[in-house]
Short mmCIF file of N, CA and C in Angstrom, two decimals:
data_model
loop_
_atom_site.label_atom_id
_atom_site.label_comp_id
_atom_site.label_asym_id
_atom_site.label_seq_id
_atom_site.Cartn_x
_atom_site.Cartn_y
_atom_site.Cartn_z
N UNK A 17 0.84 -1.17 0.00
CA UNK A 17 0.00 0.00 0.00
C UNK A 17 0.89 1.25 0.00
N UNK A 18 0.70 2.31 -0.81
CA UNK A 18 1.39 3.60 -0.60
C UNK A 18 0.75 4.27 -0.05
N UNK A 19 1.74 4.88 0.93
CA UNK A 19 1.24 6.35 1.58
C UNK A 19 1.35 7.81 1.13
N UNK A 20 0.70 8.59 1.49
CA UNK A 20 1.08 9.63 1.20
C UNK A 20 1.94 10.86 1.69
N UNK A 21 2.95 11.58 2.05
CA UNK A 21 3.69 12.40 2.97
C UNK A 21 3.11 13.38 2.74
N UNK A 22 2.41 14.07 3.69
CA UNK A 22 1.93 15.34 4.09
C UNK A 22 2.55 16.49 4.05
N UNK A 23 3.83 16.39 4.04
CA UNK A 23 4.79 17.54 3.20
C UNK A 23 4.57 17.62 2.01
N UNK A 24 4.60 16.15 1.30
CA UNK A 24 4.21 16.55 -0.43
C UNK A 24 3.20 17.33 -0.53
N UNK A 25 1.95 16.49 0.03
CA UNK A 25 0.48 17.40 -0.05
C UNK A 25 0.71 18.57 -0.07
N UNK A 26 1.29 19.35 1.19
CA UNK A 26 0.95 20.91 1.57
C UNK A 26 2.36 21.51 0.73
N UNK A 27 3.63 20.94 -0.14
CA UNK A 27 3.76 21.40 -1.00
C UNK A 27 3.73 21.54 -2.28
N UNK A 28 2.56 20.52 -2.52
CA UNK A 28 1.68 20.79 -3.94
C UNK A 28 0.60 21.55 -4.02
N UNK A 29 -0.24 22.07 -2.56
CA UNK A 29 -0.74 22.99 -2.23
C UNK A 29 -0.02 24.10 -2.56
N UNK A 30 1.31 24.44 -1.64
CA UNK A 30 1.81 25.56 -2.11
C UNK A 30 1.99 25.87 -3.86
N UNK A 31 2.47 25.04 -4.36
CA UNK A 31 2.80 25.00 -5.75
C UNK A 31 1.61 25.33 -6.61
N UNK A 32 0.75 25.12 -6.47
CA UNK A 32 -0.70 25.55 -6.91
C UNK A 32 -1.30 26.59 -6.12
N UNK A 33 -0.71 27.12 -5.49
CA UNK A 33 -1.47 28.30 -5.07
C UNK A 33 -2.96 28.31 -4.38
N UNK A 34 -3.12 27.16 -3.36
CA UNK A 34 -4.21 27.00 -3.38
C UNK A 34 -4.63 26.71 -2.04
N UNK A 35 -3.87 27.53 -1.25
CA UNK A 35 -4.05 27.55 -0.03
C UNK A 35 -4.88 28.46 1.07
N UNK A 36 -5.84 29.72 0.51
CA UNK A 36 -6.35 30.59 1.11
C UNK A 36 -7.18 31.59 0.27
N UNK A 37 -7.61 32.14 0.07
CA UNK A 37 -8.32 32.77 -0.96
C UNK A 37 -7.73 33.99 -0.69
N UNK A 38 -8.00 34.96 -2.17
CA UNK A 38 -7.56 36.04 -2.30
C UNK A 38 -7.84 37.07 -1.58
N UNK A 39 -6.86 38.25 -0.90
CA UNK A 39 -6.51 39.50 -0.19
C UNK A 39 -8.62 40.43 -1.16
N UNK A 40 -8.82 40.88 -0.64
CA UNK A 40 -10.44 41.59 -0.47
C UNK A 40 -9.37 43.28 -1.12
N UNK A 41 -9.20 43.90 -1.60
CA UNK A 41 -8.23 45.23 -2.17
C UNK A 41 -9.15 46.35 -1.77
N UNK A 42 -8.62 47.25 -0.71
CA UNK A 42 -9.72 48.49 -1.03
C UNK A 42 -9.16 49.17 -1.68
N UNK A 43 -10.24 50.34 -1.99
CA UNK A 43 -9.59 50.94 -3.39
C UNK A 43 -9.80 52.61 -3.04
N UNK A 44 -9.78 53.68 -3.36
CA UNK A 44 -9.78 55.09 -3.30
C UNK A 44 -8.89 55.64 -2.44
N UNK A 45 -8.69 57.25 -2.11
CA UNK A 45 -7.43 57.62 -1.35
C UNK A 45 -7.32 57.02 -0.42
N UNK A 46 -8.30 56.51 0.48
CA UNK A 46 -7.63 56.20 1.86
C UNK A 46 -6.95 54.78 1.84
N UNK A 47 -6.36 53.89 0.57
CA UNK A 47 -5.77 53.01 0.51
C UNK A 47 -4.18 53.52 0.29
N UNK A 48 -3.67 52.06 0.34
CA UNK A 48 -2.27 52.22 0.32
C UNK A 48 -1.38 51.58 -1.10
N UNK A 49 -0.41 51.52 -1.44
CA UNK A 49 -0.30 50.87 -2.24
C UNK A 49 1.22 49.56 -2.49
N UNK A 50 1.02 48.14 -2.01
CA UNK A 50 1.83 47.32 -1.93
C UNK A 50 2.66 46.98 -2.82
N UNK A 51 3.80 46.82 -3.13
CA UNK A 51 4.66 46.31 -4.44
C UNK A 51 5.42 44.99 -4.02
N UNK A 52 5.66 44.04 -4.59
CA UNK A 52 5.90 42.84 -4.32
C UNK A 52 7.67 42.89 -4.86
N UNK A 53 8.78 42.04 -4.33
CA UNK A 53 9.97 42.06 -4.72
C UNK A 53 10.36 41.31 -5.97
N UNK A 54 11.32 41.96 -7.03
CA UNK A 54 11.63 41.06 -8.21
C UNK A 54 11.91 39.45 -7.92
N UNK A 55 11.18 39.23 -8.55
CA UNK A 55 11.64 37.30 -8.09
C UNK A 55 12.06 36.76 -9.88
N UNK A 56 13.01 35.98 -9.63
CA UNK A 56 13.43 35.40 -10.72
C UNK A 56 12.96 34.38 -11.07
N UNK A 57 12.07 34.12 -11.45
CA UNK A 57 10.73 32.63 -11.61
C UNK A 57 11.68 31.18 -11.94
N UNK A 58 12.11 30.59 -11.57
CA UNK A 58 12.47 29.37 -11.28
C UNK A 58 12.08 28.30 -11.69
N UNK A 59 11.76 27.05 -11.88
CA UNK A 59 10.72 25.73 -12.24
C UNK A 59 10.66 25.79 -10.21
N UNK A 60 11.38 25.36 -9.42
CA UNK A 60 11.52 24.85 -8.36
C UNK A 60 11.05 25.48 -7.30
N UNK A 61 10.86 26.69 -7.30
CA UNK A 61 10.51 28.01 -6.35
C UNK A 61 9.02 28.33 -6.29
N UNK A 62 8.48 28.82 -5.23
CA UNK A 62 7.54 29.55 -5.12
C UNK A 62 7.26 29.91 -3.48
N UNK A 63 7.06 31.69 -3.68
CA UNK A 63 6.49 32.36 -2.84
C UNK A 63 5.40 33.09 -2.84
N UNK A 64 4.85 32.81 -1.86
CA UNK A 64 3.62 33.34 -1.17
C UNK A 64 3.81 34.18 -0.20
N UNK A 65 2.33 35.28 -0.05
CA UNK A 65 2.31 36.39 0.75
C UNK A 65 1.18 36.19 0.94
N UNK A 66 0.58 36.07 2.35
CA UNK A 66 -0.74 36.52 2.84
C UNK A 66 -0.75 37.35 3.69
N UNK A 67 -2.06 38.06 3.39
CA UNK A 67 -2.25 39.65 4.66
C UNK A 67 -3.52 39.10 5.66
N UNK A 68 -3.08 39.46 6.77
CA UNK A 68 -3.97 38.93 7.98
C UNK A 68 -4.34 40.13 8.77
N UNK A 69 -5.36 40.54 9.49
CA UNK A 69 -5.64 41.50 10.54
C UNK A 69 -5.09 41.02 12.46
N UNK A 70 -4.76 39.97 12.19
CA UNK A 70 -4.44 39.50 13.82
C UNK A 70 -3.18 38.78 13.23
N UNK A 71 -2.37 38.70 14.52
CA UNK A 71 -1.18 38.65 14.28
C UNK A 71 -0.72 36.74 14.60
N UNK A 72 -1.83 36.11 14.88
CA UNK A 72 -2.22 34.95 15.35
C UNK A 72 -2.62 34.10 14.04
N UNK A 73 -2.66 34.87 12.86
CA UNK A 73 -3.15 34.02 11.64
C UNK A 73 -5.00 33.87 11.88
N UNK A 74 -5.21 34.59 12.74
CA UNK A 74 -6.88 33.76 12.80
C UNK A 74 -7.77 34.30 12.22
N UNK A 75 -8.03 34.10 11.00
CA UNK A 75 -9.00 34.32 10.01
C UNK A 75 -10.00 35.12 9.66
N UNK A 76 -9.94 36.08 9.44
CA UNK A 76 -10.68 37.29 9.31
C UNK A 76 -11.22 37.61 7.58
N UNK A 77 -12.45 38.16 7.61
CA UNK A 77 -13.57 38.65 6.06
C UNK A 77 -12.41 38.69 5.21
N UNK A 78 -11.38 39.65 5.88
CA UNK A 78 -11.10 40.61 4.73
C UNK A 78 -9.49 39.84 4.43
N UNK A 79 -8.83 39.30 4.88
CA UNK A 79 -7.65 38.24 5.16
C UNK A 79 -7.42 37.38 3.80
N UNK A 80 -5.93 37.37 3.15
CA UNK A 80 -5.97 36.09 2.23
C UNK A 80 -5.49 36.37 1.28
N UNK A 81 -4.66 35.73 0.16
CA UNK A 81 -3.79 35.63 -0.79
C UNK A 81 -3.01 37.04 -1.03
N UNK A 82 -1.94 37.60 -1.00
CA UNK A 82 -1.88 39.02 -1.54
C UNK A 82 -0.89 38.62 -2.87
N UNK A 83 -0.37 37.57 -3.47
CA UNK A 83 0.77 37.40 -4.24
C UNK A 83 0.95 35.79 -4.04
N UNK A 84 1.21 35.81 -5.41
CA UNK A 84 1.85 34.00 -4.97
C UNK A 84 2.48 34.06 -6.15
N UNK A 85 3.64 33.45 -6.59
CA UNK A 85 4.25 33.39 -8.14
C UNK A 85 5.47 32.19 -7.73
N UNK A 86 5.83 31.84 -8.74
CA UNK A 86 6.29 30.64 -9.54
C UNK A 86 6.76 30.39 -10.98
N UNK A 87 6.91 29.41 -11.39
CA UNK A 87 7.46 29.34 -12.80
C UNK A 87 6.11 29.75 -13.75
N UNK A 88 4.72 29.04 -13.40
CA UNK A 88 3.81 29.40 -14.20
C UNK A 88 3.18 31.17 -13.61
N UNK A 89 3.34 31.73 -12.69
CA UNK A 89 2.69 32.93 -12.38
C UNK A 89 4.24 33.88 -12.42
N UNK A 90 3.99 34.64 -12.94
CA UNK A 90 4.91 35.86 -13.05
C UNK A 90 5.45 36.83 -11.93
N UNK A 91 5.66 37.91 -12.39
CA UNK A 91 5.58 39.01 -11.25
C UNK A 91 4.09 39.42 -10.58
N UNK A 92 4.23 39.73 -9.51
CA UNK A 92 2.52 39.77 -9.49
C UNK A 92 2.14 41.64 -9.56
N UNK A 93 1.21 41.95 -9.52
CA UNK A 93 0.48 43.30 -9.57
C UNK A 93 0.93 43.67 -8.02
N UNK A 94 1.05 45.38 -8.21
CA UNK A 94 1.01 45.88 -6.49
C UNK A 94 -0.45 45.30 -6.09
N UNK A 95 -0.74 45.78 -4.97
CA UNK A 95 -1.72 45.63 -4.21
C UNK A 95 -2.35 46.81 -3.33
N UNK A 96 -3.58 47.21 -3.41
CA UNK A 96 -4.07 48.31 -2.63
C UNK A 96 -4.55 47.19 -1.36
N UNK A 97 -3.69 48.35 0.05
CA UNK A 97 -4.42 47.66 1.23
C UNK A 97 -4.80 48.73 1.90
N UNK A 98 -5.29 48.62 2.97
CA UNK A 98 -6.06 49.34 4.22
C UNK A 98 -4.91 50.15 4.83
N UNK A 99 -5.06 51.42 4.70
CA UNK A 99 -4.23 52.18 5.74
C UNK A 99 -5.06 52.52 7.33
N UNK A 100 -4.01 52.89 7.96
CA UNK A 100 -4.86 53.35 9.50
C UNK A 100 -4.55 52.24 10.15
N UNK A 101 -4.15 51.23 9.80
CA UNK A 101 -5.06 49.46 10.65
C UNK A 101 -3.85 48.89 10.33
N UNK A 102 -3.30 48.21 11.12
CA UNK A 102 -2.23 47.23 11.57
C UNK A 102 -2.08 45.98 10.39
N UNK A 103 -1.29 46.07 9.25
CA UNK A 103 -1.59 44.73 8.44
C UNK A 103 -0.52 43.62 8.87
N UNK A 104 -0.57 42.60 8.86
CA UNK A 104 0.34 41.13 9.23
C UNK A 104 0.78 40.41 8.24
N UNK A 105 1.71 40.76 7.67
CA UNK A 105 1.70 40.04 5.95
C UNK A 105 3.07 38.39 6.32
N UNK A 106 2.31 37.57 6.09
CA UNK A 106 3.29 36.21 6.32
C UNK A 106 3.75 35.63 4.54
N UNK A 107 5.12 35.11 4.65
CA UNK A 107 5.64 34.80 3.66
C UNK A 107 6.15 33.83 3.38
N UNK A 108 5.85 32.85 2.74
CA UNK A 108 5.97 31.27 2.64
C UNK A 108 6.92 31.27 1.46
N UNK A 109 8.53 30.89 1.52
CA UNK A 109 9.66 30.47 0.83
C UNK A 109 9.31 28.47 0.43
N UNK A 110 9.37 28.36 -0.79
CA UNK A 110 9.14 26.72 -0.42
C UNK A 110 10.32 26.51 -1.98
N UNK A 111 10.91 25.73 -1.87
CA UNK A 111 12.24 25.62 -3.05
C UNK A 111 11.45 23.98 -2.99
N UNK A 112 11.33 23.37 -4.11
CA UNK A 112 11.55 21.89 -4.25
C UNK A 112 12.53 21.02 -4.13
N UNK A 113 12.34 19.89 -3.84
CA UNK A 113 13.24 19.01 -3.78
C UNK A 113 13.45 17.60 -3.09
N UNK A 114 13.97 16.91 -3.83
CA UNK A 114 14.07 15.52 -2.73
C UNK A 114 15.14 15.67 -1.41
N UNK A 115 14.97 14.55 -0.68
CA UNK A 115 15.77 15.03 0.85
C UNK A 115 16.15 16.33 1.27
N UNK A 116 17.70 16.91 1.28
CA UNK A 116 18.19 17.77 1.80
C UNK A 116 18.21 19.27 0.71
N UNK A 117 17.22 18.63 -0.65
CA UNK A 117 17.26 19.55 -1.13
C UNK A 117 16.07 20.67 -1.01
N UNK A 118 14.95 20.16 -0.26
CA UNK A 118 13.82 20.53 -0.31
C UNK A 118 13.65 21.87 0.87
N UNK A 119 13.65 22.52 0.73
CA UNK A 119 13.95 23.97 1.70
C UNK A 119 12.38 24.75 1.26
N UNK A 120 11.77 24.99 2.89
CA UNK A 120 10.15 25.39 3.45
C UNK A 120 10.93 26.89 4.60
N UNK A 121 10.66 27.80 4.10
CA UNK A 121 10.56 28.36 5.37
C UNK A 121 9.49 29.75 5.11
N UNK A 122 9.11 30.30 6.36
CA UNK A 122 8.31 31.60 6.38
C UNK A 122 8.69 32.50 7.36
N UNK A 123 8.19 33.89 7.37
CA UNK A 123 8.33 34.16 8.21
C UNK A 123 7.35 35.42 8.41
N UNK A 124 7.39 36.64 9.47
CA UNK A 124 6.02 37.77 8.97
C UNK A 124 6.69 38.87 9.66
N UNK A 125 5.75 40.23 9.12
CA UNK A 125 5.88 41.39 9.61
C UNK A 125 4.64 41.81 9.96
N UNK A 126 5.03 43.16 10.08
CA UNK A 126 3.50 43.53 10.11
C UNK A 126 3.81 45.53 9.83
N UNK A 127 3.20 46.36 9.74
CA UNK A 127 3.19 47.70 9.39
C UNK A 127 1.87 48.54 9.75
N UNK A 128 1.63 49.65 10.23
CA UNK A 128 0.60 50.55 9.67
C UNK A 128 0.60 51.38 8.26
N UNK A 129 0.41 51.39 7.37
CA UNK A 129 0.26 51.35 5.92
C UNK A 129 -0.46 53.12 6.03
N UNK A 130 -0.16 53.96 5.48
CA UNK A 130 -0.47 55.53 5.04
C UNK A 130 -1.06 55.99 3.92
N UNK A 131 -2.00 56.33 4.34
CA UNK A 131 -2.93 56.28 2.92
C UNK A 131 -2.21 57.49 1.72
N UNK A 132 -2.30 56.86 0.67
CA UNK A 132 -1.53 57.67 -0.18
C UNK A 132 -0.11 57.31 -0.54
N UNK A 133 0.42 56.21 0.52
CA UNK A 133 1.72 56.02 0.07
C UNK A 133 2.33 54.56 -0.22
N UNK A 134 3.25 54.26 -0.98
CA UNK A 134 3.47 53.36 -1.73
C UNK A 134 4.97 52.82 -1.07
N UNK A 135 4.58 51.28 -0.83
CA UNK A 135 5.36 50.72 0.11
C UNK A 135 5.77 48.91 -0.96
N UNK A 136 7.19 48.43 -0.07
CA UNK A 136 7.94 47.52 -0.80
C UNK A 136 8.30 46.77 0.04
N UNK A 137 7.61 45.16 -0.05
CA UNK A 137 8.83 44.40 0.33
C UNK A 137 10.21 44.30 -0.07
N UNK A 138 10.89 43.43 0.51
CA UNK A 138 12.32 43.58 0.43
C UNK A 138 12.39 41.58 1.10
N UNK A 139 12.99 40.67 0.67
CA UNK A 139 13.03 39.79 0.73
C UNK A 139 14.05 39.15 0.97
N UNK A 140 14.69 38.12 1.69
CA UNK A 140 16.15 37.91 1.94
C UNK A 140 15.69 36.05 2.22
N UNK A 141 16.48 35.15 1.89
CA UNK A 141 16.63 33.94 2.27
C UNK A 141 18.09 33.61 2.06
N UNK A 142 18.17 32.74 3.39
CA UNK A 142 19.83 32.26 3.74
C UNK A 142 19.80 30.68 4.23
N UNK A 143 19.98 30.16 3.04
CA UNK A 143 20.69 28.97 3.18
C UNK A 143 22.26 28.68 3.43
N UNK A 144 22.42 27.76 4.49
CA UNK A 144 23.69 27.16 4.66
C UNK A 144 23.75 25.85 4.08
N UNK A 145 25.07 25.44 4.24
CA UNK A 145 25.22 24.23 3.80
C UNK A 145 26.65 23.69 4.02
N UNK A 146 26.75 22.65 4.73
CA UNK A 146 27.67 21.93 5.30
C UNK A 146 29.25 22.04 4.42
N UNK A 147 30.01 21.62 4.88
CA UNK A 147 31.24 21.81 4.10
C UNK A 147 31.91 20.15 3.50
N UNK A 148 31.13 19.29 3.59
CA UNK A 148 31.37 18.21 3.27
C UNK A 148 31.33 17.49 1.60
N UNK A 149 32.19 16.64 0.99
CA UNK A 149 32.19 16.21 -0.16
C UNK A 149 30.74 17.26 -0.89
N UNK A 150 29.93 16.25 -0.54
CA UNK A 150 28.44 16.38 -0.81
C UNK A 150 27.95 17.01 -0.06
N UNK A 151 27.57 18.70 -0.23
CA UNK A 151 26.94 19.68 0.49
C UNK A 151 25.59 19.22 0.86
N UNK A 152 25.17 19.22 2.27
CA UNK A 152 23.58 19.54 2.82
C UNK A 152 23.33 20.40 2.91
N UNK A 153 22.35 20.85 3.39
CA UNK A 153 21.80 21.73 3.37
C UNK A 153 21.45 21.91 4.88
N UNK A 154 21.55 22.70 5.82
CA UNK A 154 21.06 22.47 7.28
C UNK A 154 20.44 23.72 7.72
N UNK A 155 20.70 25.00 7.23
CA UNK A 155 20.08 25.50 8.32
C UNK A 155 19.13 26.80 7.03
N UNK A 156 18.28 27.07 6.73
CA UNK A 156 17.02 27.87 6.07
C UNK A 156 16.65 28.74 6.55
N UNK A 157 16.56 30.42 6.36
CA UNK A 157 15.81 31.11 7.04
C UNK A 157 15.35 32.24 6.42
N UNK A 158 14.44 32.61 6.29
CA UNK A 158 13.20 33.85 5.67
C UNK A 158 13.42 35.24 6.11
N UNK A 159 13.18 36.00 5.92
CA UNK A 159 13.60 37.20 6.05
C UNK A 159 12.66 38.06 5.90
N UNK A 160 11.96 39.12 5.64
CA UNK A 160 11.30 40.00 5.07
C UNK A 160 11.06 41.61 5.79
N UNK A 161 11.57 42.54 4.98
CA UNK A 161 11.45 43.92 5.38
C UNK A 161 10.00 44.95 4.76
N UNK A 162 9.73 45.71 4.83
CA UNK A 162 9.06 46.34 4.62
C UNK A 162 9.44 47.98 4.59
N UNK A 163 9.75 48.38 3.20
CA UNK A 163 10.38 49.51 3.12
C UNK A 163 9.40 51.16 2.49
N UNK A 164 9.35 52.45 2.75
CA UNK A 164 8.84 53.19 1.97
C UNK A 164 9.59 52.81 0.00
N UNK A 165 8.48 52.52 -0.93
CA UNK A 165 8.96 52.34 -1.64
C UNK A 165 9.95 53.40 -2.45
N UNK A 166 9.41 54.87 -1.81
CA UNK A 166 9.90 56.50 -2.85
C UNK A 166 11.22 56.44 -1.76
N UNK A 167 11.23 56.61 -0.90
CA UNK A 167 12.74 56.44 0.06
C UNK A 167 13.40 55.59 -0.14
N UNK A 168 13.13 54.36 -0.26
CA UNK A 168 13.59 53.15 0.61
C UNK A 168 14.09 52.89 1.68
N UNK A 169 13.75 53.62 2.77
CA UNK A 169 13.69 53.66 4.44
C UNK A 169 13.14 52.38 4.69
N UNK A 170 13.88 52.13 5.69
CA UNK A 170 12.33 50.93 6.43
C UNK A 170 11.28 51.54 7.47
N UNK A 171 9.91 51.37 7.18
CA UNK A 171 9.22 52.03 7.55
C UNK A 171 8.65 52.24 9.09
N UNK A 172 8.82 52.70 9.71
CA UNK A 172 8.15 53.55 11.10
C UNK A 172 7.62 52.39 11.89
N UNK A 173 6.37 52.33 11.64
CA UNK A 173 5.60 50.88 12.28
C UNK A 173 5.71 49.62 11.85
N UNK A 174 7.08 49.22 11.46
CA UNK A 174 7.83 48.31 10.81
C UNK A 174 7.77 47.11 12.38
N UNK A 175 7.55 45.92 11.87
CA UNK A 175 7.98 44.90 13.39
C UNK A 175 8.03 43.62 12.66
N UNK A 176 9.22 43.30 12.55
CA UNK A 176 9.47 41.20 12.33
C UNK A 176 8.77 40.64 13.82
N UNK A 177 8.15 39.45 13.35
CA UNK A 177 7.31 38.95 13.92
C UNK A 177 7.35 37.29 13.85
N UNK A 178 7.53 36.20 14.96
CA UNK A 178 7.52 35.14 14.53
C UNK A 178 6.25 34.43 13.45
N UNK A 179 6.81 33.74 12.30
CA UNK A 179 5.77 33.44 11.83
C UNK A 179 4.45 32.66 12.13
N UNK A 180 3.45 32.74 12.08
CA UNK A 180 2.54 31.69 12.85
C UNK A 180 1.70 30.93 11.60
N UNK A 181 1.31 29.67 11.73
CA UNK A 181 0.23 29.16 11.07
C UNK A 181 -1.06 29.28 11.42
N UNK A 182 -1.64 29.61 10.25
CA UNK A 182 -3.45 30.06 10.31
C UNK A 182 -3.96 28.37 10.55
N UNK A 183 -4.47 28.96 12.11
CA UNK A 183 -5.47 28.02 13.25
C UNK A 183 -6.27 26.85 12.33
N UNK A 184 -6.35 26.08 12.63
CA UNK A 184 -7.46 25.00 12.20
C UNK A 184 -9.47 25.86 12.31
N UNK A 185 -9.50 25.68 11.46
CA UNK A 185 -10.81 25.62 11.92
C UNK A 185 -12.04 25.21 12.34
#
């Protein structure tokens, strides 16, 4: 009988993009405006961004997809979000691969967003890897800033935040 590994599952989920439904966009001055970081589309790669109102992942109307891209999805579109109000944006790194090649990590921020102004992630992942014949891979880690996009300051109500997974329901 074969089984199935639950890592594959939830990263063929990731790979399909099909893990949460799409970010709700408000739209007129009192929005903000999100820009996503150049990603070099890969076969093996894909990242995700979701925006949350609680910092707990726990599921809210307006909560859900802001970006996802890969070899088949491109660069993605900015994004208009909610200024005034605390956003939680989490970021799912997932590289393919068998054994030591397969590298998952996330991590989150969060910002108060200014209506009228136009803001940038900034993205960083650091893989190590052993010094042996045949390199492993051991230690993975996510990164993500949040910068004024016209400055490139990092912004004011800027806070890295451990990442959390959105609750069962």
């Amino acid at each position: 009988m074969k089984t199935i590994n639950i890592c594959s599952v939830l990263a063929l989920l990731t790979l399909c993009g099909c893990t949460i439904p799409q970010y709700r966009q408000p739209f007129g001055p009192q929005s903000a405006l999100l820009k996503f970081p150049d990603h070099k589309n890969t076969l093996n790669q894909t990242i995700e961004f979701n925006a949350f109102t609680h910092a707990n992942c726990e599921p809210g109307p307006d909560d859900g997809q802001l970006a996802f891209f890969n070899i088949f999805r491109k660069q993605p579109e900015p994004v208009r979000v909610e200024s005034g109000k605390r956003l939680y944006i989490r970021q799912t790194y997932t590289r393919a691969g068998t054994g030591s090649n397969f590298v998952s990590c996330m991590s989150m921020a969060s910002f108060i967003p200014e209506a009228g102004k136009e803001y940038a992630l900034s993205t960083h992942y650091v893989v190590e890897q052993s010094g042996h014949l045949i390199p492993t891979l051991y230690s993975v880690g996510c990164e993500m800033d949040i910068v004024d996009a016209t400055s490139g300051m990092e912004v004011a109500t800027y806070e890295a935040l451990p990442a959390c997974v959105a609750p069962k329901k």
